Coordinates of C-alpha atoms and ligand atoms in Angstrom, one line a residue:
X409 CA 26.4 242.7 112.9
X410 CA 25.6 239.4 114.9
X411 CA 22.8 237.9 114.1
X412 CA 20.4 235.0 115.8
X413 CA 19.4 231.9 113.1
X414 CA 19.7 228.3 112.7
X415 CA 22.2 226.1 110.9
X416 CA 23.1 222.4 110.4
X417 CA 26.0 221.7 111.8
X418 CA 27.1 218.6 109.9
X419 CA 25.3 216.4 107.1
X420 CA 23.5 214.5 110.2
X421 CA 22.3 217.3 112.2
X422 CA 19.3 218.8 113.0
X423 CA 18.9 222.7 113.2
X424 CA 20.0 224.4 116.1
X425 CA 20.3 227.9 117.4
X426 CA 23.4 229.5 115.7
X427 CA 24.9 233.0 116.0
X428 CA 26.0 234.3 112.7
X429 CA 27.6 237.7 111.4
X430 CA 26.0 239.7 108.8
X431 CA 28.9 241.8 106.9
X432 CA 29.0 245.5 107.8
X433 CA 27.2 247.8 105.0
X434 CA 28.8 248.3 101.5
X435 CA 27.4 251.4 100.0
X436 CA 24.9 249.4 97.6
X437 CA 23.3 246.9 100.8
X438 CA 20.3 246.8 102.0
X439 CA 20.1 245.4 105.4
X440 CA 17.0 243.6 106.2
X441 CA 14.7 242.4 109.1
X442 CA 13.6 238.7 108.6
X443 CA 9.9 239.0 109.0
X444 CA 9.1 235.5 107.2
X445 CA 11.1 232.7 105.4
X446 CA 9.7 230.1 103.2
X447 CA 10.5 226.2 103.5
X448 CA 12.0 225.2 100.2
X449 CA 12.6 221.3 99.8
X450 CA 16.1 222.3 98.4
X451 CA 16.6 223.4 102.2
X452 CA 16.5 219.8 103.0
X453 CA 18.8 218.9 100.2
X454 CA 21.1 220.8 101.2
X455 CA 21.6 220.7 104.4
X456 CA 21.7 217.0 104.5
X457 CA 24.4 216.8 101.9
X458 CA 21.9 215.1 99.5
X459 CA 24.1 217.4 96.5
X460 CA 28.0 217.9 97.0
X461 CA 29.5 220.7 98.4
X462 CA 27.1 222.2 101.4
X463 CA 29.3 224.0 103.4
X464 CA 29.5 224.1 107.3
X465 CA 27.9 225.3 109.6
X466 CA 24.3 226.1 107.1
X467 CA 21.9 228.2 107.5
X468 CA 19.5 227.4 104.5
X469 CA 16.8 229.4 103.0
X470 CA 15.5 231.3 99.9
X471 CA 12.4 232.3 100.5
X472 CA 12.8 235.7 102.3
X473 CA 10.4 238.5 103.0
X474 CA 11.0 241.0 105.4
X475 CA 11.5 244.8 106.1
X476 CA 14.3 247.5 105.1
X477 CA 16.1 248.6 108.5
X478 CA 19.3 250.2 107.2
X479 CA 20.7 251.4 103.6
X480 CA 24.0 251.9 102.1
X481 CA 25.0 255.6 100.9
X482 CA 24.5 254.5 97.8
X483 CA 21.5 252.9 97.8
X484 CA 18.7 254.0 95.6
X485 CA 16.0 251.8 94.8
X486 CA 14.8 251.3 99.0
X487 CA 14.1 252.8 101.9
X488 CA 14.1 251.9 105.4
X489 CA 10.4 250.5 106.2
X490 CA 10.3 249.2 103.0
X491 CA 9.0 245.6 102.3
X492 CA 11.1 243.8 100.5
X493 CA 12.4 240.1 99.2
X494 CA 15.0 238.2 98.7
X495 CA 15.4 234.8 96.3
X496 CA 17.9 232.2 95.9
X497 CA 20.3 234.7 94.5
X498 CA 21.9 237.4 96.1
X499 CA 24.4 238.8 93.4
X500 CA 26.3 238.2 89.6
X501 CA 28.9 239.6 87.8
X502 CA 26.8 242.1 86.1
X503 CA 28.0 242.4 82.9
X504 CA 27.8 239.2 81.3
X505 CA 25.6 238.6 78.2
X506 CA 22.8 236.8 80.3
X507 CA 23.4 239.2 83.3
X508 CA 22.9 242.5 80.9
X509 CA 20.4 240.5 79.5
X510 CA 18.1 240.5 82.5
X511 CA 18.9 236.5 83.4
X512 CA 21.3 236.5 86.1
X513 CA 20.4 233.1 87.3
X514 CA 22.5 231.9 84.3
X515 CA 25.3 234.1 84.9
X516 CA 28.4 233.2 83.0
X517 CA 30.6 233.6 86.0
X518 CA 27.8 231.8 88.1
X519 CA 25.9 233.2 90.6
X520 CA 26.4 234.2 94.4
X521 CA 23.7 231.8 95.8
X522 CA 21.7 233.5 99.2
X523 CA 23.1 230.7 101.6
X524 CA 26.0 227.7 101.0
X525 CA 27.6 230.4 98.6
X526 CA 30.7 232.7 98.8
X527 CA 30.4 236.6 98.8
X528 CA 32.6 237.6 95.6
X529 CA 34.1 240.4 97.2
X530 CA 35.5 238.6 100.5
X531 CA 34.5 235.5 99.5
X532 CA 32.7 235.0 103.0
X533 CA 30.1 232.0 103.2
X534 CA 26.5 233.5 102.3
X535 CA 23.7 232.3 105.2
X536 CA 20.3 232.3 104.2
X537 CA 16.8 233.5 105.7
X538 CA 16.7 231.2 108.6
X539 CA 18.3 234.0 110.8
X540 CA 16.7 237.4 112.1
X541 CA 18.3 239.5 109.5
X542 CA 20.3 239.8 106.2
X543 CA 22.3 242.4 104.1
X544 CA 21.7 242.2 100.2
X545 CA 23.2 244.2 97.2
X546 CA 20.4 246.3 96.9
X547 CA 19.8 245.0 92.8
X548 CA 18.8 241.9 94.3
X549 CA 16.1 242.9 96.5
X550 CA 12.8 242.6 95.6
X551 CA 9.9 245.0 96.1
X552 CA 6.9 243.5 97.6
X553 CA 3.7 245.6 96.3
X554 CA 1.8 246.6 99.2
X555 CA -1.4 244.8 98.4
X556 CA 0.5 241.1 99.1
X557 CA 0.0 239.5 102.2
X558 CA 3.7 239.6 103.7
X559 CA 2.9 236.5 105.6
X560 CA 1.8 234.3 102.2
X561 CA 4.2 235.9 100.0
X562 CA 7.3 233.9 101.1
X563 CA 7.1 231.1 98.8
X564 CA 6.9 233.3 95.9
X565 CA 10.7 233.9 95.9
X566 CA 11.5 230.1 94.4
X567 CA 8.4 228.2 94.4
X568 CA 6.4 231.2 92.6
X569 CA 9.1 232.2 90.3
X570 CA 10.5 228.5 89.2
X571 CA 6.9 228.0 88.0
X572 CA 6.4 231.7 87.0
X573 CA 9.5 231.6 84.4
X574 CA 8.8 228.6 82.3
X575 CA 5.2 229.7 81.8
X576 CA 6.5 233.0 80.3
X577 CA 9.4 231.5 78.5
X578 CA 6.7 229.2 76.4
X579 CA 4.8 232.0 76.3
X580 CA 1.4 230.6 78.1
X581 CA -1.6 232.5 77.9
X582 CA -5.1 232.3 77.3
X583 CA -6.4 229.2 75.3
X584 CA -2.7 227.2 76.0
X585 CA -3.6 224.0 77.2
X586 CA -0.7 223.6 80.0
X587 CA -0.5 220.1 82.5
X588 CA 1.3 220.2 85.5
X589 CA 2.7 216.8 87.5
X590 CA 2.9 216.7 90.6
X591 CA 1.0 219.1 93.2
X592 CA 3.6 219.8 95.9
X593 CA 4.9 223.9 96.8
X594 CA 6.0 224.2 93.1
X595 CA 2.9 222.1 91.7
X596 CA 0.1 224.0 93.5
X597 CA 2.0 227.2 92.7
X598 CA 2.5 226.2 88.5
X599 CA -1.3 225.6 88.7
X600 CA -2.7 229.2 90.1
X601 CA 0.0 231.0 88.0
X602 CA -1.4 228.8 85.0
X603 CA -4.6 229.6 85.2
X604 CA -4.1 233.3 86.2
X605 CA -2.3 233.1 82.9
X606 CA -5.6 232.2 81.4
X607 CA -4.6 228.6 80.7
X608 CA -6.5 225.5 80.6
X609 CA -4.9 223.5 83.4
X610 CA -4.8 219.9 84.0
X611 CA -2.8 218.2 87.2
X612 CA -1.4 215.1 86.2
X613 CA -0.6 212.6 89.5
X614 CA -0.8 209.0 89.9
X615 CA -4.6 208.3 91.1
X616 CA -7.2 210.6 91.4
X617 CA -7.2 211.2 94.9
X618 CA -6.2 214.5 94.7
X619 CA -9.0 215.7 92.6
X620 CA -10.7 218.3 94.9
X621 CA -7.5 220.2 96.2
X622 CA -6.4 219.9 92.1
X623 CA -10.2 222.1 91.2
X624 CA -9.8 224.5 94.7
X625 CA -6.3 225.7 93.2
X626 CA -8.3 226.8 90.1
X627 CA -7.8 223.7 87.9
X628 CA -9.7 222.5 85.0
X629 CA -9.2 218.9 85.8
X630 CA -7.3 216.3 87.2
X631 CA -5.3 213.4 85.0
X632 CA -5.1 210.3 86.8
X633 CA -1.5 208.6 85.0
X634 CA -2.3 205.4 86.4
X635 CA -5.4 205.1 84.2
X636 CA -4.1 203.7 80.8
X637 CA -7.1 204.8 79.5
X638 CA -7.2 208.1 80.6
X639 CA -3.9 209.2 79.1
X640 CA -4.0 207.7 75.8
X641 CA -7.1 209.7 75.7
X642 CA -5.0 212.9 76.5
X643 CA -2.4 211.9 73.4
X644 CA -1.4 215.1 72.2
X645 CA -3.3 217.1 74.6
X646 CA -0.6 219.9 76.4
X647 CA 1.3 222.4 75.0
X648 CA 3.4 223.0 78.1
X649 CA 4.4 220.6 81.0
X650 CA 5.6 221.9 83.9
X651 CA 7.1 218.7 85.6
X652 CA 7.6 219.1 89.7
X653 CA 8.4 215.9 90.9
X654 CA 11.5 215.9 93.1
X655 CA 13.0 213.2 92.8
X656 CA 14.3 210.2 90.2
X657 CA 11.2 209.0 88.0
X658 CA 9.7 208.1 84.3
X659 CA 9.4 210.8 82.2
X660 CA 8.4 208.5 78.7
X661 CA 4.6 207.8 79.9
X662 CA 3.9 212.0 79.6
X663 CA 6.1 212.4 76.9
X664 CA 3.0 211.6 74.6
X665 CA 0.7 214.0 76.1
X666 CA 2.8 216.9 74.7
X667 CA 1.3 217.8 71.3
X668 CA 4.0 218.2 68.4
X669 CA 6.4 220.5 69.2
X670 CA 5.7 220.9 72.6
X671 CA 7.7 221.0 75.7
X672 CA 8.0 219.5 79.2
X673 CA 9.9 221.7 81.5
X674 CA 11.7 219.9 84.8
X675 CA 12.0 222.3 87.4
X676 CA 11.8 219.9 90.2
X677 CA 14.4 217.1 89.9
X678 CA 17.7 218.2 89.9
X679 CA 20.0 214.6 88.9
X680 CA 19.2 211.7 87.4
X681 CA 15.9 210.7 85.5
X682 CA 14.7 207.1 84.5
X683 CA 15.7 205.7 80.9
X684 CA 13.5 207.3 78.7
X685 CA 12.6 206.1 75.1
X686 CA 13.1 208.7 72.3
X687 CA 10.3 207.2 70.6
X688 CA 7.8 210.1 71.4
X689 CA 10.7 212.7 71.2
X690 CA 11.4 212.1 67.4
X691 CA 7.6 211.3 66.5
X692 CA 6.5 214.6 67.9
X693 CA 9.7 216.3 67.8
X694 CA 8.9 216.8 71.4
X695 CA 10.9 218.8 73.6
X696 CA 12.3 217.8 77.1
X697 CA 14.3 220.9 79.0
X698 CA 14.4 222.3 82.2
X699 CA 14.4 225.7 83.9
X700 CA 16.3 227.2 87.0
X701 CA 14.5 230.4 89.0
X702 CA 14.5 233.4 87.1
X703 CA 16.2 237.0 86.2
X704 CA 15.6 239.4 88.7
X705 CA 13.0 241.8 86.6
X706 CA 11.5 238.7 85.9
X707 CA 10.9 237.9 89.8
X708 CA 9.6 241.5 90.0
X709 CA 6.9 241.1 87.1
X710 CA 6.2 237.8 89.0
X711 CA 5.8 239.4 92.4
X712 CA 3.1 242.4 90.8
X713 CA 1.6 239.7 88.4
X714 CA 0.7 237.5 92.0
X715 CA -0.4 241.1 93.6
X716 CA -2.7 242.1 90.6
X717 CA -4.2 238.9 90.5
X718 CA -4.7 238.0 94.4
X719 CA -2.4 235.0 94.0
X720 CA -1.1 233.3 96.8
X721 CA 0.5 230.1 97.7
X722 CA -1.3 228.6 100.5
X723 CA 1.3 228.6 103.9
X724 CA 1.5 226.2 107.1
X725 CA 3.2 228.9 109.4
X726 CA 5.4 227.3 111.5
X727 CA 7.7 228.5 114.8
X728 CA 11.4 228.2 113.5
X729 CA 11.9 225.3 117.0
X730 CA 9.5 222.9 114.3
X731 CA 11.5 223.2 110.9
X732 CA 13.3 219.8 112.0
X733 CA 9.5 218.1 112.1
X734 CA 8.8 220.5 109.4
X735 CA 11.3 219.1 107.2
X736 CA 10.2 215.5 108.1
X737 CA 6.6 215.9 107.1
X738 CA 7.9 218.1 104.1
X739 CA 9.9 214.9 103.3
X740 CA 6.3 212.6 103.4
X741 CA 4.5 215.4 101.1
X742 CA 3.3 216.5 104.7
X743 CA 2.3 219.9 104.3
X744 CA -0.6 222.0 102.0
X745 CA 1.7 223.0 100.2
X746 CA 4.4 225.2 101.8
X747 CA 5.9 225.4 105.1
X748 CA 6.3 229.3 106.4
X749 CA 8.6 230.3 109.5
X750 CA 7.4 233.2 111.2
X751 CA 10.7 234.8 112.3
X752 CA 9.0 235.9 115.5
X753 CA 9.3 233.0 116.8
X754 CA 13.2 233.5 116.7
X755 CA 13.4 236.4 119.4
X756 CA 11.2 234.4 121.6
X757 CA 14.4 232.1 121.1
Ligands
ZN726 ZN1 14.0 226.8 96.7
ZN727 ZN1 27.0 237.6 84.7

């Protein structure tokens, strides 16, 4: 099947119009109509050949909502007219430990990313949701729960569940006091999962500016980390960090606001950090790790946890001709606090 969508052509190019082909049915796809793709700042990464190995021509993105339109003969789980999903992962070998153990984003043969990946049956280059449609193994497509607004739910698929996952691995729930730096599309989306976790949630950023959108996504306060004061009055005061900031930067000054034992999670920077002191590690046996997406039931209890509890991330819909201004603003902090492409706009191409 030929498909319309838009790809970078080189590390210097902008997105154009590119034709691509979508592989003909296996008896476990799912072929799908793009309705909606989120904007993922990884989209930018990659296409620009900020991390090594994007392949040529790209179409990027991992945020995909749309609807069934065609199912393999073996296909079970969906039906055409369904409303589905697809994340950053589109397939795994299936029978590692961490695959039979519901985490295939930590697959021991790796996974089979959604776009700059190769299909492990004909090892074809995967594209991603920037195109009109897309044909998934039909174990890793979501179900979207009809009371979700298809148009908001986009950013769910890596925004929603890189926050989602860490929250449930350190087992957050009522009465955990939980910070979160940085208020970008996985910031604003760690804080309403948070608090409809039932945590106390404080956004940590550098002045205070950002106070008012910090309470309207449901937090309990905002942490200025430019105010000396301030944070050695917060000593001791998280038991969870979720740490979004996408690019190189300290980690030592909120390595003291863990409490003993406690645990910052990076889920936004992926390379190098600044020198950090271990002082605060071995005095609180404090914990830094990180956290990648999440299984695939996992994604599915995030997708009905966001549905039961009206949670949404809050979208700029844009045309798919703007994602190269898109991706500029995205690259100022532009944008409250996801960018969404309504695929419509691609048959008025
Ligand atoms: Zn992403
Ligand atoms: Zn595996």
């Amino acid at each position: 099947m030929k498909t319309s969508g838009y790809a970078a052509m080189d590390a210097t190019s902008t997105l154009i119009p590119h034709t691509i082909d979508r592989r003909e049915l296996r008896g476990n796809d799912v072929a799908i109509e793009i309705l909606y793709c989120g904007v993922c700042h990884s989209d930018l990464h990659q296409t620009r050949s900020d991390w090594p190995g994007t392949i040529y021509p790209c179409v990027p993105g991992h945020e995909i909502v749309g609807k069934v339109i065609a199912v393999g003969g073996e296909v079970t789980e969906h039906q055409i007219g369904d409303a589905v999903a697809v994340g950053c992962i589109v397939d795994s070998c299936g029978h590692c430990d961490q695959c039979l153990g519901d985490e295939e984003q930590m697959c021991r043969e790796g996974v089979t990313l959604t776009y700059n990946g190769h299909d492990r049956i004909t090892d074809e280059v995967t594209y991603g949701g920037y195109s009109k449609h897309v044909v998934v193994r039909q174990e890793f497509v979501l179900k979207l729960p009809a009371s979700l607004d298809l148009a908001r739910a986009a950013p769910l698929l890596c925004a929603g569940i890189t926050t989602y996952s860490p929250l449930r691995t350190w087992n957050v729930g009522p009465g955990s006091r939980v910070g979160v730096i940085g208020l970008g599309g996985l910031g604003h989306m760690a804080v309403k999962l948070a608090v409809g976790l039932g945590a106390d949630v404080t956004v940590v950023s550098r002045t205070d500016a950002k106070t008012a959108d910090a309470l309207a996504l449901g937090a309990d306060r905002l942490l200025a980390s430019s105010d000396a004061e301030a944070m050695t009055a917060s000593a001791n005061a998280f038991d969870l960090i979720i740490d979004t900031i996408p690019t190189r930067h300290d980690l030592t000054p909120y390595l003291s606001l863990l409490d003993i034992d406690a645990t910052l999670v990076i889920v936004g920077q992926l390379g190098l950090v600044d020198e950090t002191s271990t002082l605060p590690l071995l005095m609180g046996r404090r914990r830094i790790s990180g956290s990648p997406i999440g299984g695939m039931a996992e994604t599915q209890e995030m997708l009905n946890f966001c549905a039961k509890q009206d949670i949404l991330p809050d979208c700029e819909m844009i045309a798919i001709q703007d994602i190269n201004t898109a991706f500029e603003r995205m690259e100022r902090a532009d944008v409250r606090y996801r960018f969404v492409i309504d695929m419509a706009s691609l048959e008025a191409a």
